[in-house]
Coordinates of C-alpha atoms in Angstrom, one line a residue:
Chain A
M1 CA -8.7 3.9 -28.2
K2 CA -6.4 1.1 -30.1
H3 CA -7.3 -1.9 -27.8
P4 CA -9.9 -0.9 -25.0
S5 CA -9.6 -2.6 -22.1
P6 CA -12.7 -3.1 -19.4
L7 CA -12.7 -0.4 -16.3
S8 CA -13.9 -0.4 -13.1
P9 CA -17.5 0.9 -12.8
H10 CA -17.3 5.0 -11.2
L11 CA -17.7 4.9 -7.9
Q12 CA -20.4 7.3 -7.5
V13 CA -23.0 5.0 -9.2
Y14 CA -23.6 2.7 -6.2
K15 CA -25.4 3.3 -3.1
L16 CA -22.7 3.1 -0.4
Q17 CA -22.7 -0.5 1.2
L18 CA -20.6 -2.6 4.1
T19 CA -19.2 -4.4 1.5
S20 CA -18.1 -1.5 -0.9
F21 CA -16.8 0.8 2.2
L22 CA -14.6 -1.1 3.0
S23 CA -13.3 -2.7 -0.4
I24 CA -12.4 1.2 -1.0
L25 CA -11.5 1.4 2.3
H26 CA -8.9 -0.9 1.9
R27 CA -7.4 1.1 -1.5
G28 CA -7.8 4.5 0.4
T29 CA -5.4 3.3 3.2
G30 CA -3.2 1.7 0.8
I31 CA -3.1 5.2 -1.3
F32 CA -2.0 6.8 2.0
L33 CA 0.2 4.2 3.9
S34 CA 2.3 4.6 -0.1
M35 CA 2.6 8.0 1.2
G36 CA 3.9 7.1 4.5
F37 CA 6.6 4.9 2.8
F38 CA 7.8 8.4 2.0
V39 CA 7.7 9.9 5.6
L40 CA 9.7 6.5 6.7
V41 CA 12.3 7.5 4.4
G42 CA 12.3 10.7 5.2
W43 CA 12.5 10.1 8.6
L44 CA 16.5 8.2 7.4
I45 CA 17.7 10.6 5.5
A46 CA 16.8 13.5 8.7
M47 CA 18.3 10.7 10.8
A48 CA 21.2 10.4 8.3
G49 CA 21.6 14.4 8.6
G50 CA 22.5 14.1 12.1
E51 CA 20.7 14.8 15.4
D52 CA 19.4 18.7 14.4
S53 CA 18.2 17.8 11.1
F54 CA 16.1 14.4 12.8
Q55 CA 14.9 16.4 15.8
Q56 CA 13.3 18.8 13.7
Y57 CA 11.8 15.9 11.8
V58 CA 10.6 14.5 14.4
N59 CA 9.0 17.7 15.8
I60 CA 6.7 17.9 12.9
F61 CA 5.3 15.4 13.9
L62 CA 5.0 15.9 17.3
N63 CA 2.2 18.7 17.0
P64 CA -1.4 17.9 17.0
L65 CA -2.0 17.9 13.2
G66 CA 1.1 15.8 12.8
S67 CA 0.0 13.3 15.4
L68 CA -3.0 12.9 13.9
M69 CA -1.7 12.0 10.5
L70 CA 0.6 9.4 12.7
V71 CA -2.7 8.2 14.1
G72 CA -4.0 7.9 10.1
W73 CA -1.1 5.8 9.4
C74 CA -1.1 3.6 11.8
F75 CA -4.7 3.3 11.6
S76 CA -4.3 2.5 8.1
F77 CA -1.2 0.1 8.7
F78 CA -3.7 -1.9 10.5
Y79 CA -6.6 -2.1 8.7
H80 CA -4.7 -2.9 5.3
L81 CA -2.7 -5.4 7.3
L82 CA -5.8 -7.1 8.7
N83 CA -8.3 -6.7 5.7
G84 CA -5.3 -8.3 3.1
I85 CA -5.2 -11.3 5.3
R86 CA -9.2 -11.8 4.7
H87 CA -8.3 -11.1 1.2
L88 CA -6.0 -14.0 1.6
F89 CA -8.5 -16.1 3.0
W90 CA -10.7 -15.6 0.0
D91 CA -7.9 -16.0 -2.3
F92 CA -8.2 -19.8 -0.8
G93 CA -11.7 -19.8 -1.2
Y94 CA -12.6 -19.3 2.6
G95 CA -15.4 -17.2 3.7
F96 CA -17.3 -15.9 0.8
Q97 CA -20.9 -16.2 1.8
I98 CA -22.7 -12.8 2.3
K99 CA -22.9 -13.8 6.4
S100 CA -19.0 -14.2 6.4
V101 CA -18.2 -11.5 4.1
Y102 CA -20.0 -9.0 7.3
K103 CA -18.9 -10.6 10.0
S104 CA -15.5 -11.3 8.9
G105 CA -15.7 -7.0 7.9
I106 CA -17.1 -5.9 11.0
L107 CA -14.3 -7.9 12.4
V108 CA -11.1 -6.5 10.7
F109 CA -12.7 -3.0 11.2
I110 CA -13.1 -3.6 15.1
L111 CA -9.5 -5.0 15.5
A112 CA -7.9 -2.1 13.1
L113 CA -9.4 0.4 15.7
T114 CA -8.4 -1.6 18.7
C115 CA -4.8 -2.3 17.7
T116 CA -4.7 1.6 16.9
G117 CA -5.6 2.4 20.7
V118 CA -3.7 -0.1 21.8
T119 CA -0.5 1.2 19.9
F120 CA -0.6 4.4 20.5
Y121 CA -1.2 3.8 24.2
L122 CA 2.1 1.8 24.2
A123 CA 4.3 4.3 22.3
F124 CA 2.8 7.6 24.0
S125 CA 3.3 5.6 27.9
K126 CA 6.6 4.9 26.8
Y127 CA 7.5 8.7 25.7
L128 CA 5.8 10.0 28.9
S129 CA 8.0 7.5 31.1
L130 CA 11.0 9.0 29.3
G131 CA 10.2 12.2 31.5
R132 CA 9.1 14.8 28.8
G133 CA 5.5 16.7 27.9
L134 CA 3.0 15.6 25.5
I135 CA 3.4 18.0 22.6
Chain B
M1 CA -24.3 -3.5 -37.3
K2 CA -23.5 0.3 -37.4
T3 CA -24.1 0.0 -33.6
S4 CA -22.3 -3.3 -32.8
P5 CA -19.5 -2.8 -30.7
F6 CA -17.9 -5.5 -32.7
R7 CA -18.2 -3.0 -35.7
A8 CA -14.6 -3.8 -36.7
F9 CA -15.3 -7.2 -37.3
H10 CA -18.1 -6.5 -40.3
S11 CA -15.5 -3.9 -42.3
R12 CA -16.2 -4.1 -45.8
T13 CA -12.4 -3.2 -46.7
D14 CA -10.8 -5.5 -44.1
R15 CA -10.3 -9.0 -45.7
R16 CA -8.2 -10.8 -43.1
T17 CA -9.2 -13.6 -41.6
S18 CA -11.4 -14.0 -38.3
L19 CA -8.7 -15.6 -36.4
A20 CA -6.0 -12.7 -37.7
K21 CA -8.0 -10.5 -36.2
A22 CA -9.2 -11.8 -32.8
I23 CA -5.7 -12.7 -32.1
G24 CA -4.3 -9.9 -29.8
L25 CA -7.6 -9.0 -28.4
G26 CA -7.3 -11.4 -25.5
S27 CA -5.5 -12.0 -22.2
S28 CA -1.8 -11.9 -23.0
H29 CA -1.3 -14.1 -20.1
T30 CA 1.1 -12.2 -18.4
G31 CA -1.3 -10.5 -14.8
I32 CA -0.8 -13.7 -13.3
H33 CA 2.2 -12.9 -12.2
H34 CA 1.2 -9.2 -11.1
W35 CA -1.2 -11.5 -9.3
W36 CA 1.3 -14.0 -7.4
A37 CA 4.0 -11.2 -6.8
Q38 CA 1.4 -8.7 -4.9
R39 CA 0.1 -11.7 -2.7
V40 CA 3.5 -12.7 -1.7
S41 CA 5.0 -9.4 -1.5
A42 CA 1.8 -9.4 1.1
I43 CA 2.7 -12.5 3.2
A44 CA 5.9 -11.5 3.3
L45 CA 4.8 -7.8 4.6
V46 CA 3.1 -9.6 7.3
P47 CA 5.7 -9.9 9.6
L48 CA 8.1 -8.0 8.7
S49 CA 5.6 -4.8 9.2
L50 CA 4.7 -6.0 12.8
W51 CA 7.7 -6.5 13.4
L52 CA 8.9 -3.2 12.4
L53 CA 6.1 -1.5 14.2
S54 CA 7.3 -3.3 17.3
C55 CA 10.2 -2.3 17.0
L56 CA 9.8 1.5 16.3
I57 CA 7.9 1.5 19.6
C58 CA 10.5 0.0 21.8
A59 CA 13.0 2.3 19.7
L60 CA 10.9 5.0 20.7
T61 CA 11.3 7.2 17.3
S62 CA 12.2 10.4 18.2
D63 CA 14.9 9.8 20.5
F64 CA 17.8 10.4 18.2
N65 CA 20.4 8.1 20.0
A66 CA 18.0 5.3 20.5
A67 CA 16.8 5.2 17.2
I68 CA 20.0 5.3 16.0
A69 CA 21.4 2.4 18.0
W70 CA 18.7 0.6 17.4
I71 CA 19.0 0.5 13.4
R72 CA 23.0 -0.8 13.9
T73 CA 21.5 -3.6 15.4
L74 CA 22.2 -6.6 12.6
P75 CA 18.2 -7.2 13.0
G76 CA 17.0 -3.7 12.8
G77 CA 19.5 -2.6 9.6
V78 CA 18.7 -5.8 7.9
G79 CA 15.0 -5.6 8.6
L80 CA 14.4 -2.1 7.5
I81 CA 16.3 -2.7 4.4
L82 CA 14.0 -5.6 3.7
F83 CA 11.1 -3.6 4.9
L84 CA 12.2 -0.5 2.1
V85 CA 12.3 -3.4 -0.8
M86 CA 9.4 -5.4 0.0
S87 CA 6.9 -2.5 1.0
A88 CA 8.2 -0.4 -2.2
Y89 CA 7.6 -3.5 -4.4
H90 CA 3.8 -4.2 -2.9
G91 CA 3.3 0.0 -3.6
I92 CA 4.2 -0.4 -7.2
L93 CA 2.0 -3.3 -7.8
G94 CA -1.0 -1.9 -5.7
L95 CA -1.2 1.7 -7.1
Q96 CA -0.8 -0.1 -10.8
V97 CA -4.0 -1.9 -10.3
I98 CA -5.7 1.6 -9.0
Y99 CA -4.7 3.2 -12.0
E100 CA -5.6 0.5 -14.3
D101 CA -9.1 0.5 -13.0
Y102 CA -10.0 4.0 -12.6
I103 CA -8.2 6.0 -15.1
H104 CA -8.8 6.2 -18.8
S105 CA -6.3 7.4 -20.8
R106 CA -3.8 5.5 -22.1
G107 CA -1.2 7.6 -21.8
I108 CA -1.8 9.4 -18.1
R109 CA -1.7 5.4 -17.0
L110 CA 1.3 4.4 -18.6
S111 CA 2.5 8.0 -17.1
M112 CA 1.4 7.6 -14.2
I113 CA 2.5 4.0 -13.3
L114 CA 6.5 4.3 -14.5
A115 CA 6.3 7.9 -12.4
T116 CA 5.7 5.7 -9.3
K117 CA 7.9 2.9 -10.2
F118 CA 10.5 5.9 -10.5
A119 CA 9.6 7.4 -7.2
F120 CA 9.1 4.1 -5.2
M121 CA 12.6 3.1 -6.1
T122 CA 14.1 6.1 -5.7
G123 CA 12.8 6.5 -2.1
A124 CA 13.9 2.7 -1.7
L125 CA 17.5 3.3 -2.7
A126 CA 17.2 6.6 -0.5
G127 CA 16.5 4.7 2.3
I128 CA 18.8 2.0 2.2
L129 CA 22.0 4.4 1.4
C130 CA 20.7 6.1 4.7
V131 CA 20.3 2.8 6.5
L132 CA 23.9 2.2 5.3
K133 CA 25.8 5.0 6.4
L134 CA 24.4 5.0 10.2
I135 CA 25.6 1.2 10.1
F136 CA 29.2 2.1 8.9
S137 CA 29.6 5.6 10.0

């Protein structure tokens, strides 16, 4: 390498703490959401192809594994969003005390779980109110 | 001096001045733009993505006619295109940071960054064309 640039340390040499776990989770959910971007694009392509291709595409996500993926994307979305706001507070210089780092981390994680639950409650109650069977 | 990481500076045959050797080794001062772009796209995505999610729940994405009716409204179509552009941009920036942190080989790193940009731009373009087709057909 001509100009060696500094690289992040390998993850496996550190003991996992809440702070590092949440930091890794932020990146992990970011990668997972990147895949979700292409699922959204696929949804639009299927819709542009007409009702049959749309229904085929939607059916992929109405089986248990597909639904689990949707729950994963939903949690990833809320966690990445809320933790991103936590990052923005850090960028403005707030919340750097080790106590507040832990407090905001726990808050973000619990809020993300709650929002995921509420979203799926709303989505499925609407789905069931249309008189369809689940899955 | 054999073990010094700076042994290039102590080479006997290299007669360049210390300044000439140091130039180009530091920051190129272009990282600030990446940092800002990541924050600005993040802030734009906060209301945009929450709005999109609420629309997806209300329009019920597993119903063909309801989903199309939503995309044909002006806020639905425009908001969806905005979201595609912003999230593709934010995804490109975010994945680039991860590659730069963990991929040691310069060649693989650059290839991954370029492949990611190409994939996201293609995805966004395909999504936008589909939205336009649904609106105008």
